Short mmCIF file of C-alpha atoms in Angstrom, two decimals:
data_model
loop_
_atom_site.label_atom_id
_atom_site.label_comp_id
_atom_site.label_asym_id
_atom_site.label_seq_id
_atom_site.Cartn_x
_atom_site.Cartn_y
_atom_site.Cartn_z
CA GLN A 1 0.00 0.00 0.00
CA SER A 2 2.89 2.37 0.72
CA VAL A 3 4.38 1.82 -2.72
CA LEU A 4 1.00 2.40 -4.39
CA ALA A 5 0.51 5.61 -2.41
CA ILE A 6 3.91 6.88 -3.55
CA CYS A 7 3.12 6.00 -7.17
CA ARG A 8 -0.21 7.82 -7.03
CA GLN A 9 1.53 11.06 -6.01
CA LEU A 10 3.64 11.17 -9.15
CA PRO A 11 2.55 12.92 -12.33
CA LYS A 12 1.08 10.41 -14.80
CA ASP A 13 3.96 10.88 -17.25
CA GLN A 14 6.75 10.42 -14.69
CA THR A 15 8.55 7.10 -14.35
CA LEU A 16 9.13 5.85 -10.82
CA ARG A 17 12.52 4.18 -10.47
CA ILE A 18 12.39 1.50 -7.76
CA LEU A 19 15.40 -0.36 -6.38
CA GLU A 20 14.77 -3.41 -4.22
CA ILE A 21 17.83 -4.24 -2.14
CA GLY A 22 18.54 -7.71 -0.79
CA ALA A 23 15.54 -9.04 -2.67
CA GLY A 24 16.60 -12.66 -2.12
CA THR A 25 13.82 -15.13 -2.90
CA GLY A 26 11.52 -12.37 -4.16
CA GLY A 27 9.01 -12.44 -1.32
CA THR A 28 8.51 -8.68 -1.34
CA THR A 29 8.65 -8.45 -5.13
CA THR A 30 5.90 -11.07 -5.36
CA GLN A 31 3.63 -8.76 -3.38
CA ILE A 32 4.51 -5.46 -5.04
CA LEU A 33 4.57 -6.24 -8.75
CA PRO A 34 0.99 -7.58 -9.04
CA CYS A 35 -0.30 -4.56 -7.10
CA LEU A 36 1.46 -2.15 -9.44
CA GLU A 37 0.15 -4.03 -12.45
CA LYS A 38 -3.41 -4.24 -11.12
CA ALA A 39 -3.39 -0.50 -10.37
CA GLY A 40 -2.31 0.18 -13.98
CA MET A 41 1.01 1.66 -12.88
CA TRP A 42 3.44 -0.90 -14.26
CA ASN A 43 4.07 1.08 -17.46
CA ASN A 44 5.48 3.97 -15.40
CA ILE A 45 7.84 1.83 -13.32
CA GLU A 46 11.50 0.90 -13.71
CA TYR A 47 12.08 -1.88 -11.18
CA THR A 48 15.56 -3.13 -10.31
CA PHE A 49 15.76 -6.36 -8.34
CA THR A 50 19.09 -6.74 -6.50
CA ASP A 51 20.78 -9.20 -4.25
CA VAL A 52 24.35 -10.07 -3.31
CA SER A 53 23.81 -13.57 -4.71
CA PRO A 54 23.73 -14.18 -8.49
CA PHE A 55 21.80 -17.38 -7.72
CA PHE A 56 18.80 -15.37 -6.47
CA LEU A 57 18.97 -13.12 -9.53
CA GLU A 58 18.73 -16.08 -11.89
CA LYS A 59 15.76 -17.48 -9.96
CA ALA A 60 14.07 -14.06 -9.99
CA LYS A 61 14.50 -13.74 -13.76
CA GLN A 62 12.48 -16.93 -14.14
CA GLN A 63 9.95 -16.07 -11.45
CA PHE A 64 9.21 -12.56 -12.75
CA SER A 65 9.62 -13.19 -16.47
CA ASP A 66 6.08 -11.90 -17.14
CA TYR A 67 7.12 -8.39 -16.07
CA GLU A 68 8.85 -6.76 -19.01
CA GLY A 69 11.54 -4.24 -18.29
CA MET A 70 12.66 -5.66 -14.95
CA LEU A 71 16.37 -5.28 -14.25
CA TYR A 72 18.40 -7.75 -12.22
CA LYS A 73 21.74 -6.73 -10.72
CA VAL A 74 24.16 -7.95 -8.11
CA LEU A 75 24.49 -5.40 -5.32
CA ASP A 76 26.67 -5.82 -2.27
CA LEU A 77 25.37 -3.24 0.19
CA GLU A 78 28.66 -3.27 2.09
CA THR A 79 30.62 -2.05 -0.92
CA ASN A 80 30.28 1.37 -2.50
CA SER A 81 27.43 0.94 -4.99
CA LEU A 82 29.01 3.43 -7.41
CA ASP A 83 31.93 1.01 -7.77
CA GLN A 84 29.42 -1.71 -8.74
CA GLY A 85 27.97 0.02 -11.79
CA PHE A 86 25.17 1.94 -10.08
CA ASP A 87 24.79 5.68 -10.60
CA ALA A 88 24.38 8.18 -7.77
CA GLY A 89 20.90 9.61 -7.46
CA SER A 90 19.32 6.98 -9.71
CA TYR A 91 16.31 5.83 -7.70
CA ASP A 92 13.15 7.50 -6.45
CA LEU A 93 12.29 4.66 -4.09
CA ILE A 94 14.50 2.06 -2.42
CA LEU A 95 12.88 -0.93 -0.71
CA GLY A 96 14.55 -3.31 1.71
CA ILE A 97 12.94 -5.92 3.92
CA ASN A 98 15.07 -7.47 6.67
CA VAL A 99 18.33 -6.96 4.84
CA VAL A 100 20.30 -4.11 6.43
CA HIS A 101 20.81 -5.86 9.78
CA ALA A 102 22.65 -8.70 7.98
CA THR A 103 25.64 -6.48 7.25
CA ARG A 104 28.85 -5.66 9.08
CA ASP A 105 28.26 -1.92 9.52
CA ILE A 106 24.73 -0.53 9.39
CA LYS A 107 25.71 3.14 9.17
CA GLN A 108 28.06 2.48 6.25
CA VAL A 109 25.36 0.49 4.46
CA LEU A 110 22.80 3.25 5.01
CA ASN A 111 25.26 5.75 3.50
CA ASN A 112 25.74 3.45 0.50
CA ILE A 113 21.97 3.23 0.07
CA GLU A 114 21.45 6.98 0.48
CA GLN A 115 23.84 7.85 -2.33
CA LEU A 116 21.56 5.97 -4.75
CA LEU A 117 18.49 8.09 -3.96
CA VAL A 118 17.46 11.12 -5.95
CA PRO A 119 17.17 14.28 -3.83
CA GLY A 120 13.89 13.90 -1.96
CA GLY A 121 13.75 10.17 -2.74
CA LEU A 122 12.37 7.68 -0.25
CA CYS A 123 13.86 4.62 1.36
CA LEU A 124 11.40 2.17 2.89
CA LEU A 125 13.08 -0.31 5.18
CA GLN A 126 11.44 -2.93 7.31
CA GLU A 127 13.63 -4.59 9.90
CA ALA A 128 12.88 -7.01 12.70
CA PHE A 129 13.86 -5.54 16.04
CA TYR A 130 12.63 -8.00 18.63
CA LYS A 131 15.24 -10.49 19.72
CA PHE A 132 13.72 -13.95 19.98
CA ARG A 133 15.85 -17.06 20.47
CA PHE A 134 13.83 -18.95 17.88
CA ILE A 135 14.85 -16.31 15.28
CA ASP A 136 18.49 -16.92 16.18
CA VAL A 137 17.96 -20.65 15.81
CA ILE A 138 16.35 -20.21 12.38
CA PHE A 139 18.70 -17.58 10.92
CA GLY A 140 21.77 -17.87 13.15
CA MET A 141 23.60 -20.10 10.68
CA THR A 142 23.10 -17.80 7.67
CA ASP A 143 25.89 -15.64 6.32
CA GLY A 144 25.75 -12.21 7.85
CA TRP A 145 23.71 -12.94 10.98
CA TRP A 146 26.68 -12.65 13.35
CA ALA A 147 29.02 -10.79 10.96
CA PHE A 148 28.41 -7.33 12.43
CA THR A 149 31.47 -5.33 13.40
CA ASP A 150 29.74 -2.11 14.48
CA HIS A 151 29.88 -3.16 18.14
CA LYS A 152 29.24 0.32 19.49
CA LEU A 153 25.84 0.23 17.81
CA ARG A 154 25.26 -3.54 18.15
CA PRO A 155 27.28 -4.84 21.09
CA GLU A 156 25.61 -8.26 21.37
CA HIS A 157 23.12 -8.97 18.60
CA ALA A 158 22.53 -8.35 14.89
CA LEU A 159 19.11 -6.82 15.46
CA LEU A 160 18.61 -3.27 16.66
CA ASN A 161 15.71 -2.08 18.77
CA ALA A 162 13.58 0.87 17.62
CA ASP A 163 15.64 3.44 19.57
CA GLN A 164 18.89 2.12 18.12
CA TRP A 165 17.47 2.40 14.58
CA GLN A 166 16.49 6.01 15.28
CA SER A 167 20.03 6.78 16.41
CA THR A 168 21.46 5.63 13.07
CA PHE A 169 19.92 8.56 11.19
#
């Protein structure tokens, strides 16, 4: 609904450039693309699906093959995105669901993300912030879960609470 609301605010002839970061298995994409299409907005969208893993990009190309014009690119959020073939100020909207916490340095990653936004662009992030042991059991073996090095911000756990997220901006 947030993405649709943003799209509705644009002039009819303006293209909305969306970058999805850490798109992985395409769970978020699966929800957004049909909504944009149903609302008749797909023709005014440039959607770039990114992940650090080329494997997920190949799967996404198959999964979303009905959506013409989709772009698929490797993006390592921990590395300067300009050094990876992305242009500064290229995106109106950046989406990321539970991806930023799985990095070594959240503030550095947020800076890398910010440089991709047009002036006045929006970044919609959704991050888990409750620490449950069962989450650690499920995701604790994945790359990135315990890789954080920003110990002043995250002294004991990959997830930040709401106040810690606020302090990153």
